[in-house]
Tab-separated table of C-alpha atoms in Angstrom:
chain	number	residue	atom	x	y	z
J	223	MET	CA	89.777	124.493	95.890
J	224	ARG	CA	87.959	127.137	96.294
J	225	LYS	CA	84.743	127.434	93.909
J	226	THR	CA	81.726	128.169	93.656
J	227	VAL	CA	78.415	125.951	95.574
J	228	ARG	CA	77.373	124.114	92.633
J	229	THR	CA	80.031	122.213	90.508
J	230	LYS	CA	79.100	121.007	87.709
J	231	ILE	CA	80.362	118.598	85.708
J	232	ILE	CA	81.443	118.995	82.257
J	233	SER	CA	82.224	115.821	80.477
J	234	VAL	CA	84.666	116.436	78.030
J	235	VAL	CA	85.208	113.514	75.798
J	236	LEU	CA	88.463	112.427	73.949
J	237	THR	CA	88.318	109.451	72.545
J	238	PHE	CA	91.887	108.462	71.868
J	239	ILE	CA	92.069	104.503	69.292
J	240	LEU	CA	95.848	102.896	71.204
J	241	THR	CA	97.502	102.891	67.414
J	242	MET	CA	101.237	102.533	67.417
J	243	LEU	CA	101.584	105.911	68.406
J	244	TRP	CA	99.980	105.714	72.017
J	245	ILE	CA	101.550	103.171	72.255
J	246	ILE	CA	105.640	103.246	72.271
J	247	PRO	CA	107.094	101.793	75.691
J	248	ARG	CA	108.642	104.511	77.434
J	249	GLN	CA	111.983	103.291	76.793
J	250	GLN	CA	112.252	103.478	73.652
J	251	GLU	CA	111.788	107.377	74.176
J	252	GLY	CA	113.688	107.013	77.332
J	253	GLU	CA	110.988	108.840	79.275
J	254	GLN	CA	110.157	108.076	83.432
J	255	PRO	CA	106.561	107.998	84.807
J	256	VAL	CA	106.326	111.403	85.661
J	257	PHE	CA	102.374	111.682	87.074
J	258	LYS	CA	101.111	110.320	90.148
J	259	PRO	CA	97.425	111.420	91.512
J	260	ASP	CA	97.446	113.332	94.708
J	261	VAL	CA	95.254	111.062	96.445
J	262	ILE	CA	94.959	106.450	95.841
J	263	SER	CA	91.860	105.132	96.534
J	264	ALA	CA	91.845	103.005	100.032
J	265	SER	CA	91.211	100.327	97.703
J	266	ALA	CA	92.386	98.976	94.366
J	267	THR	CA	90.012	99.994	91.820
J	268	ARG	CA	88.278	96.536	90.267
J	269	ASN	CA	87.794	97.233	86.492
J	270	ASP	CA	85.951	94.926	83.721
J	271	TYR	CA	89.171	93.925	83.492
J	272	CYS	CA	90.003	92.600	86.461
J	273	LEU	CA	90.175	88.401	85.748
J	274	ASN	CA	89.268	85.987	88.627
J	275	LEU	CA	92.531	83.025	88.860
J	276	PRO	CA	90.899	80.417	90.250
J	277	GLN	CA	93.946	78.561	88.662
J	278	ILE	CA	95.825	79.889	90.878
J	279	GLY	CA	96.737	77.932	94.029
J	280	ALA	CA	96.407	80.067	96.789
J	281	GLU	CA	93.453	81.768	98.387
J	282	SER	CA	94.346	84.815	98.367
J	283	VAL	CA	95.500	86.536	95.120
J	284	ALA	CA	95.598	90.827	93.829
J	285	VAL	CA	98.260	91.842	91.344
J	286	ILE	CA	98.153	95.880	90.601
J	287	ASP	CA	99.870	98.132	88.898
J	288	ALA	CA	102.400	100.065	90.966
J	289	GLU	CA	101.349	102.923	89.426
J	290	SER	CA	97.541	103.616	89.350
J	291	ARG	CA	96.730	100.998	92.060
J	292	SER	CA	94.018	99.399	89.569
J	293	LEU	CA	92.943	95.649	90.414
J	294	LEU	CA	94.630	94.053	87.184
J	295	PHE	CA	94.450	90.451	88.577
J	296	ALA	CA	92.409	88.681	91.613
J	297	LYS	CA	90.941	86.130	93.473
J	298	GLY	CA	89.596	86.739	97.520
J	299	GLU	CA	91.329	89.851	97.138
J	300	GLY	CA	89.358	90.956	100.393
J	301	ILE	CA	89.418	87.566	102.905
J	302	ILE	CA	90.660	88.942	105.770
J	303	ARG	CA	94.380	86.439	106.266
J	304	GLY	CA	97.165	86.395	108.174
J	305	MET	CA	100.323	88.109	106.909
J	306	ALA	CA	103.094	86.016	108.087
J	307	SER	CA	106.378	88.065	107.888
J	308	THR	CA	105.709	90.167	104.468
J	309	THR	CA	103.966	91.988	107.656
J	310	LYS	CA	107.847	93.848	107.470
J	311	ILE	CA	106.395	95.527	104.378
J	312	MET	CA	104.685	97.392	106.756
J	313	THR	CA	107.524	97.427	109.616
J	314	ALA	CA	110.111	99.566	106.877
J	315	LEU	CA	108.203	101.162	105.895
J	316	VAL	CA	107.157	102.957	109.550
J	317	ALA	CA	110.654	102.700	110.574
J	318	ILE	CA	112.032	104.313	107.226
J	319	GLU	CA	109.500	107.375	107.530
J	320	ASN	CA	109.839	107.814	111.371
J	321	GLY	CA	113.767	106.712	111.676
J	322	ASN	CA	117.439	107.831	111.407
J	323	LEU	CA	119.015	105.860	109.540
J	324	HIS	CA	122.283	105.992	110.482
J	325	ARG	CA	122.205	106.312	113.701
J	326	GLU	CA	123.687	103.436	115.339
J	327	PHE	CA	120.950	101.491	117.913
J	328	VAL	CA	122.563	99.198	121.165
J	329	ILE	CA	119.982	96.129	120.676
J	330	PRO	CA	118.637	95.578	123.829
J	331	LYS	CA	117.560	92.577	125.561
J	332	GLU	CA	113.902	91.923	124.841
J	333	ALA	CA	114.925	91.207	120.747
J	334	VAL	CA	117.304	88.858	121.666
J	335	GLY	CA	116.351	85.005	120.770
J	336	ILE	CA	113.467	85.683	119.081
J	337	GLU	CA	111.364	82.716	117.388
J	338	GLY	CA	111.069	82.400	113.827
J	339	SER	CA	113.382	83.307	111.770
J	340	SER	CA	116.294	84.989	112.685
J	341	VAL	CA	119.777	87.077	111.947
J	342	TYR	CA	120.736	85.940	115.492
J	343	LEU	CA	121.091	89.801	117.535
J	344	ALA	CA	123.382	89.896	120.123
J	345	GLU	CA	122.472	91.780	123.319
J	346	GLY	CA	124.372	94.873	123.828
J	347	GLU	CA	125.696	94.991	119.525
J	348	LYS	CA	125.363	97.774	117.597
J	349	LEU	CA	123.899	98.042	114.401
J	350	THR	CA	122.309	101.381	112.333
J	351	LEU	CA	118.676	101.014	111.539
J	352	LEU	CA	120.090	100.879	107.983
J	353	GLU	CA	121.293	97.341	109.365
J	354	LEU	CA	118.896	96.441	110.968
J	355	LEU	CA	116.143	96.927	107.544
J	356	TYR	CA	118.326	94.729	105.623
J	357	CYS	CA	118.491	91.898	108.442
J	358	LEU	CA	114.793	92.784	108.711
J	359	LEU	CA	113.737	92.913	104.576
J	360	LEU	CA	116.300	89.919	103.512
J	361	GLU	CA	116.354	87.710	105.872
J	362	SER	CA	113.294	87.550	107.939
J	363	GLY	CA	114.823	87.905	111.281
J	364	ASN	CA	112.135	88.167	113.900
J	365	ASP	CA	114.387	90.263	116.186
J	366	ALA	CA	115.268	92.746	113.994
J	367	ALA	CA	111.933	93.425	113.881
J	368	ILE	CA	111.898	93.861	117.472
J	369	ALA	CA	115.147	95.465	117.355
J	370	ILE	CA	113.482	98.105	115.013
J	371	ALA	CA	110.123	98.460	117.372
J	372	ILE	CA	111.688	99.210	120.222
J	373	CYS	CA	115.025	101.486	118.783
J	374	VAL	CA	112.625	103.859	116.542
J	375	GLY	CA	108.930	103.428	118.083
J	376	GLY	CA	110.535	103.000	122.179
J	377	GLY	CA	108.966	99.667	122.451
J	378	VAL	CA	106.896	97.264	120.521
J	379	GLU	CA	103.528	98.290	121.689
J	380	GLU	CA	104.594	101.868	120.792
J	381	PHE	CA	105.620	101.027	117.007
J	382	VAL	CA	102.669	98.550	116.523
J	383	ASN	CA	100.404	101.552	117.416
J	384	MET	CA	102.935	103.125	114.661
J	385	MET	CA	101.891	100.647	112.449
J	386	ASN	CA	98.361	100.364	112.563
J	387	SER	CA	97.903	103.970	112.532
J	388	ARG	CA	99.753	104.251	108.745
J	389	ALA	CA	97.366	101.395	107.905
J	390	LYS	CA	94.564	103.741	109.555
J	391	GLU	CA	95.947	106.708	107.128
J	392	MET	CA	96.091	104.911	104.128
J	393	GLY	CA	92.161	103.838	104.292
J	394	LEU	CA	92.761	99.858	105.154
J	395	LYS	CA	90.123	98.826	106.743
J	396	HIS	CA	91.052	94.746	107.089
J	397	THR	CA	94.112	95.042	108.653
J	398	ARG	CA	95.447	95.066	111.644
J	399	PHE	CA	98.179	94.618	113.229
J	400	THR	CA	99.690	93.242	116.881
J	401	ASN	CA	103.558	92.808	116.021
J	402	PRO	CA	106.291	93.364	113.632
J	403	HIS	CA	107.405	90.593	112.689
J	404	GLY	CA	104.016	88.610	111.997
J	405	LEU	CA	104.180	85.501	113.818
J	406	SER	CA	101.035	84.333	113.660
J	407	ASP	CA	97.894	85.802	116.304
J	408	TYR	CA	93.923	86.028	115.109
J	409	GLU	CA	94.137	89.102	115.943
J	410	HIS	CA	97.135	90.474	113.364
J	411	HIS	CA	95.668	89.805	109.259
J	412	THR	CA	95.034	92.235	105.759
J	413	THR	CA	94.178	91.325	102.586
J	414	ALA	CA	95.916	89.947	99.601
J	415	GLU	CA	94.685	93.421	98.054
J	416	GLU	CA	95.471	95.965	101.271
J	417	LEU	CA	98.989	94.490	101.414
J	418	ALA	CA	99.268	95.083	97.810
J	419	LEU	CA	98.688	99.119	98.105
J	420	ILE	CA	100.783	98.970	101.543
J	421	THR	CA	103.845	97.626	99.331
J	422	ALA	CA	102.929	99.740	96.862
J	423	GLU	CA	102.984	103.371	99.687
J	424	ALA	CA	106.508	101.550	100.467
J	425	MET	CA	108.111	101.447	97.415
J	426	GLU	CA	107.265	104.885	96.560
J	427	TYR	CA	110.177	105.078	98.537
J	428	PRO	CA	114.156	104.084	96.687
J	429	LEU	CA	115.026	102.775	99.645
J	430	PHE	CA	113.208	100.501	100.042
J	431	ASN	CA	113.381	99.144	96.210
J	432	GLU	CA	117.266	99.079	96.751
J	433	ILE	CA	116.930	97.092	100.155
J	434	VAL	CA	114.491	94.794	98.515
J	435	SER	CA	116.147	94.239	95.094
J	436	THR	CA	119.165	93.251	96.888
J	437	LYS	CA	119.900	89.803	96.715
J	438	SER	CA	122.539	89.185	99.410
J	439	PHE	CA	123.966	91.994	101.390
J	440	LYS	CA	126.693	92.350	104.555
J	441	VAL	CA	126.567	94.074	107.709
J	442	ARG	CA	128.362	93.871	111.368
J	443	ARG	CA	129.048	91.174	113.957
J	444	ASN	CA	129.366	92.140	117.367
J	445	GLY	CA	131.227	96.151	115.584
J	446	THR	CA	133.400	93.447	113.618
J	447	ALA	CA	134.369	93.203	109.950
J	448	ASN	CA	133.196	89.679	109.590
J	449	GLY	CA	130.183	90.484	109.618
J	450	ARG	CA	126.657	88.660	108.687
J	451	ILE	CA	125.777	87.609	105.237
J	452	LEU	CA	122.499	88.492	104.260
J	453	THR	CA	120.585	86.582	101.994
J	454	ASN	CA	117.235	87.218	100.000
J	455	HIS	CA	115.097	84.809	100.436
J	456	ASN	CA	112.716	85.862	97.479
J	457	LYS	CA	113.520	83.524	94.272
J	458	LEU	CA	112.143	84.799	91.600
J	459	LEU	CA	115.237	87.678	91.922
J	460	GLY	CA	117.215	86.814	89.482
J	461	ASN	CA	116.061	84.455	87.932
J	462	TYR	CA	112.268	86.251	86.652
J	463	GLU	CA	113.391	89.250	84.226
J	464	GLY	CA	112.349	92.084	85.760
J	465	ALA	CA	112.274	90.842	88.938
J	466	CYS	CA	112.620	93.830	91.644
J	467	GLY	CA	111.460	92.421	94.861
J	468	VAL	CA	109.565	92.674	97.563
J	469	LYS	CA	109.284	89.826	100.020
J	470	THR	CA	108.373	85.696	101.343
J	471	GLY	CA	106.537	85.276	103.944
J	472	TYR	CA	105.372	81.682	106.177
J	473	THR	CA	104.015	80.242	109.026
J	474	GLN	CA	102.328	77.357	110.097
J	475	ARG	CA	99.220	78.580	110.658
J	476	ASP	CA	99.355	81.693	107.580
J	477	GLY	CA	100.891	79.151	104.859
J	478	LYS	CA	103.316	80.230	102.704
J	479	CYS	CA	102.647	83.740	100.998
J	480	LEU	CA	104.708	86.515	98.823
J	481	VAL	CA	104.455	89.404	97.734
J	482	SER	CA	106.663	90.340	94.677
J	483	SER	CA	107.082	93.072	92.021
J	484	ALA	CA	107.940	93.116	88.507
J	485	GLU	CA	108.798	96.112	86.002
J	486	ARG	CA	109.395	95.580	82.080
J	487	ASP	CA	108.834	98.209	79.335
J	488	GLY	CA	107.541	100.590	82.433
J	489	LEU	CA	104.786	98.035	83.614
J	490	LYS	CA	105.158	97.576	87.264
J	491	VAL	CA	103.290	95.320	88.989
J	492	ILE	CA	102.748	94.290	93.089
J	493	ALA	CA	101.440	90.513	93.418
J	494	VAL	CA	100.537	89.036	96.069
J	495	THR	CA	99.187	85.780	97.148
J	496	LEU	CA	98.658	84.309	100.607
J	497	LYS	CA	98.955	80.947	101.724
J	498	ASP	CA	99.980	79.694	98.826
J	499	ASN	CA	100.940	76.136	97.846
J	500	SER	CA	103.507	77.791	94.779
J	501	PRO	CA	104.130	80.783	95.720
J	502	THR	CA	108.023	81.121	93.389
J	503	ALA	CA	105.760	79.201	90.364
J	504	ASN	CA	102.571	80.586	90.933
J	505	HIS	CA	104.171	84.073	91.302
J	506	LYS	CA	105.499	84.040	87.329
J	507	ILE	CA	101.944	82.778	85.922
J	508	LEU	CA	100.432	86.360	87.973
J	509	LEU	CA	103.776	88.442	86.199
J	510	ASP	CA	103.235	86.507	82.957
J	511	LEU	CA	99.455	87.258	82.480
J	512	ALA	CA	100.218	91.021	83.493
J	513	PHE	CA	103.011	92.071	81.017
J	514	GLU	CA	100.880	89.752	78.183
J	515	ARG	CA	97.921	91.807	78.971
J	516	PHE	CA	98.814	95.576	80.075
J	517	SER	CA	101.571	97.780	78.771
J	518	MET	CA	101.955	101.898	80.241
J	519	VAL	CA	99.826	104.184	77.450
J	520	ARG	CA	101.570	107.512	77.289
J	521	ILE	CA	97.767	109.253	76.739
J	522	ALA	CA	98.423	112.910	76.593
J	523	LYS	CA	101.319	114.660	76.477
J	524	ALA	CA	102.142	117.857	78.628
J	525	GLY	CA	99.611	120.655	77.816
J	526	ASP	CA	97.694	118.203	75.849
J	527	ILE	CA	93.900	117.591	77.897
J	528	LYS	CA	93.216	121.577	78.430
J	529	SER	CA	90.435	123.697	79.537
J	530	THR	CA	89.575	126.830	80.844
J	531	LEU	CA	87.363	128.402	83.889
J	532	PRO	CA	85.340	131.601	84.535
J	533	LEU	CA	87.215	133.905	86.607
J	534	THR	CA	85.866	136.028	89.272
J	535	GLY	CA	87.046	139.032	90.585
J	536	GLY	CA	89.913	138.832	88.639
J	537	GLU	CA	92.191	140.599	86.385
J	538	GLN	CA	90.642	138.671	84.039
J	539	GLU	CA	88.254	137.210	82.704
J	540	PHE	CA	89.056	133.995	82.490
J	541	VAL	CA	91.770	131.273	83.310
J	542	ASN	CA	93.453	128.419	81.291
J	543	LEU	CA	93.996	124.785	82.917
J	544	CYS	CA	96.272	121.845	82.263
J	545	ASN	CA	97.708	118.984	83.055
J	546	PRO	CA	101.262	120.107	83.218
J	547	LYS	CA	103.277	116.587	82.285
J	548	ASP	CA	102.967	113.494	80.219
J	549	VAL	CA	100.805	111.130	81.504
J	550	TRP	CA	101.154	107.830	81.684
J	551	VAL	CA	98.620	104.762	82.243
J	552	CYS	CA	98.527	100.916	82.810
J	553	LEU	CA	96.042	99.496	80.160
J	554	PRO	CA	94.651	96.213	78.212
J	555	LYS	CA	96.274	96.059	75.258
J	556	GLY	CA	94.043	96.951	72.752
J	557	GLU	CA	91.931	99.090	73.985
J	558	ASP	CA	89.813	102.149	74.099
J	559	PHE	CA	89.759	104.607	76.033
J	560	LYS	CA	88.436	108.178	77.750
J	561	ILE	CA	88.751	111.068	78.625
J	562	GLU	CA	86.532	113.284	81.030
J	563	LEU	CA	86.356	116.381	82.790
J	564	ASN	CA	84.933	117.434	86.598
J	565	LEU	CA	85.821	120.833	86.656
J	566	PRO	CA	84.232	123.524	89.449
J	567	GLU	CA	81.433	126.558	87.837
J	568	SER	CA	84.008	128.700	87.842
J	569	ALA	CA	87.214	130.161	90.690
J	570	ASP	CA	87.640	133.231	92.364
J	571	ALA	CA	90.824	135.399	92.012
J	572	PRO	CA	93.623	135.727	92.955
J	573	VAL	CA	94.467	132.303	91.560
J	574	CYS	CA	98.520	130.842	91.273
J	575	GLU	CA	100.299	129.636	88.234
J	576	GLY	CA	100.320	125.396	89.605
J	577	GLU	CA	96.961	124.984	91.775
J	578	ILE	CA	95.049	122.355	91.025
J	579	PHE	CA	91.399	123.142	89.977
J	580	GLY	CA	89.843	120.291	88.795
J	581	GLU	CA	90.288	116.538	87.060
J	582	ALA	CA	90.491	114.757	84.328
J	583	ARG	CA	89.377	111.047	83.984
J	584	VAL	CA	90.207	108.468	82.425
J	585	LEU	CA	88.065	105.298	81.564
J	586	CYS	CA	88.806	102.536	79.982
J	587	LYS	CA	85.035	100.549	79.762
J	588	GLY	CA	83.425	102.609	80.547
J	589	LYS	CA	85.125	102.481	84.557
J	590	GLU	CA	87.450	104.769	86.711
J	591	VAL	CA	91.407	103.438	85.717
J	592	TYR	CA	93.576	107.010	86.375
J	593	ILE	CA	92.678	110.611	87.454
J	594	ILE	CA	94.301	113.243	86.537
J	595	ASN	CA	94.797	116.485	88.076
J	596	LEU	CA	94.144	119.703	86.564
J	597	GLU	CA	96.511	122.340	87.227
J	598	ILE	CA	95.651	126.823	86.481
J	599	THR	CA	98.780	127.370	83.825
J	600	GLU	CA	98.738	131.063	84.925
J	601	THR	CA	98.739	133.464	88.381
J	602	VAL	CA	96.009	136.041	88.517
J	603	LYS	CA	95.761	138.492	90.756
J	604	ILE	CA	92.461	140.480	92.154
J	605	LYS	CA	91.906	142.805	90.143
J	606	GLU	CA	91.870	146.509	92.055
J	607	THR	CA	88.140	148.533	91.995
J	608	SER	CA	87.935	151.857	92.940
J	609	PHE	CA	85.640	152.864	95.478
J	610	TRP	CA	83.471	153.883	93.613
J	611	GLU	CA	82.952	150.400	91.669
J	612	ARG	CA	82.917	149.011	95.167
J	613	LEU	CA	80.579	151.290	96.185
J	614	PHE	CA	77.954	150.588	92.878
J	615	GLY	CA	79.205	147.474	92.093
J	616	LYS	CA	81.030	148.378	88.662
């Protein structure tokens, strides 16, 4: 962002009362979520309304809004723990971002006979990366995880390095992978909070959402039509309203783990529990609480948040800024909010329509819950000056 050396914060407080005018669910108007911050913090925002949940029988809990990635409920969310097969969320994310989904791979011998859950891949059989992803996320095949690592990364070690690089890119400080399947290793760990953020990142991809919301799927076996029937281990699918994923996990050391997601009235929630005594039942409680206490609120229509900046060296003295799209934010039901503008002191020409120059911070109970980028509304060229004007500064 081009701006003067000295930046000041212009606080324009726009206080809105959450009346029925503003809290109409999006589905009534047929609208979709249309805005997402360009940069998401590496840790979910712990707001004042984030509640501790001692009654949940899991050692670590994190529930976030998938849109803003704000922490809604939490318990031991920052404690480092093993994650078992929920590891495969990152495995899938890296594979989707780096692999050719329709390329057919020959299953190597290194991927055969892996301990734990398996789809019983045979050496030499051929499957596409897409088929392997279904094997990975529905049946939780450890052999599929190794096959993906070798096929996409060129080797298990190389692929694990890709997983760790992706975690570092996201700013995750407590997540480290030593394998692509999640079999217990003391150096292989995450936190409930960071696992929720990994899941939110993966759910940016429609293919990931499609796979983890699928209850059953058929893939080939040794090239024949008489293939494998894969069954999703997530018991919430079909048994909880709005459930749309994500991944189960279990090892003796890590205990039962579950990452779930559900969506109602435009609010999409991601819940994570690690070392959970009753994951399905506990996730129903967590998701119910989220939908009971929070809703998606349209805090501004496109163009509602406006400001101007002094423009130096341009064909005009000022340039306009606004939010280009409707803004929806997850907020506690019945709570007020306000918006503060954070703008540079001025801008230097030329500027182009769509350039980001500043932001609007959405505050609830004094805490930042969302950031809205403000864009230039028009292109302004540098003002042409004559030799004498440049010489004498006129």
